Amino acid sequence: KHGGGAKSLSVRRLDPQFYSVDLQVDSGEAMGANLVNTMLEAVANELRSFGLQVTMAILSNYADKSLVHVLGKIPFSELTTSGITGQQVASQIVDASHIAQVDVYRATTHNKGIMNGIDAAVMATGNDWRAVESAAHAYAAKDGQYKGLSTWRVNQAYLIGEMTIPMPIGFVGGATSVLPMAAINKKITRIKRVREMMEVIGAIGLAQNLAALRALVTDGIQKGHMNLQLKSLAMANGTNESELATVVKQLRHMTSPDSTDVKKILKELRK
């Protein structure tokens, strides 16, 4: 099923001069951009036949009818670090989550972390990550203030995270059907329909958010970022997979490691 057709037609008054005619369309398993735009242009032509001025006919990426809700439940025991109990980590994650609800500066970065996971999965399936990004950030501001898309709370001995987010993606049509890598990724995930794909991608975003928040309230985000930077430096200068862990370990003890340091370490390793 590629499309379920038109579902409703409504009119919104934008200001004293402009109105919006909104057509709700069920695009089925497809993302449906071309389908919707074709239908909208037909509606526009019909309105013009009555002498009405139509400025434009175009879909909206604010996909507030294509929502997915995901929930994660993590026992405190899975959050414990060497120096902090799982309950303490959970409590600090809840605090960080609250800050993202009341401070736009933090909310922006909070949501960027969520989209780090979502964008990668959306691209891997051949979908339009820019459409998903625009929908997500618009939805984050739906109450008049930009807020974190996810919220975290404690219930008994568990940390619970929830998120509702627009997911305007397709399982068939467009690049999802013609890109070889997208087809391979579909087989790997064993996903059979678009609703399931929406749920999986949403869950990836929530998991990414948890990983970032846990790092923030424990070791700090820089520890992980610096480790990635050192790996990139090592690999860019000829380090192979079997040497990588040793090279990164030595670079970590240097104040300002550079390519010369990597080459020196490799020279010693390969003697």
Short mmCIF file of C-alpha atoms in Angstrom, two decimals, residues 3 7 23 62 82 84 97 125 171 189 198 202 204 231 239 244 270:
data_model
loop_
_atom_site.label_atom_id
_atom_site.label_comp_id
_atom_site.label_asym_id
_atom_site.label_seq_id
_atom_site.Cartn_x
_atom_site.Cartn_y
_atom_site.Cartn_z
CA GLY A 3 -1.00 5.62 -0.25
CA LYS A 7 -8.28 12.13 4.64
CA LEU A 23 -5.07 18.77 2.99
CA TYR A 62 5.79 19.92 10.12
CA SER A 82 33.28 3.29 39.18
CA ILE A 84 28.90 6.98 41.24
CA SER A 97 16.43 16.47 31.41
CA THR A 125 17.35 3.78 5.18
CA PHE A 171 9.54 2.36 3.61
CA THR A 189 17.08 -4.70 10.41
CA MET A 198 9.61 4.86 12.74
CA GLY A 202 12.85 6.85 17.44
CA ILE A 204 17.79 4.94 18.46
CA LYS A 231 41.39 7.65 16.95
CA THR A 239 47.54 3.29 11.99
CA LEU A 244 44.89 1.45 17.04
CA ARG A 270 56.78 -1.75 13.83
#
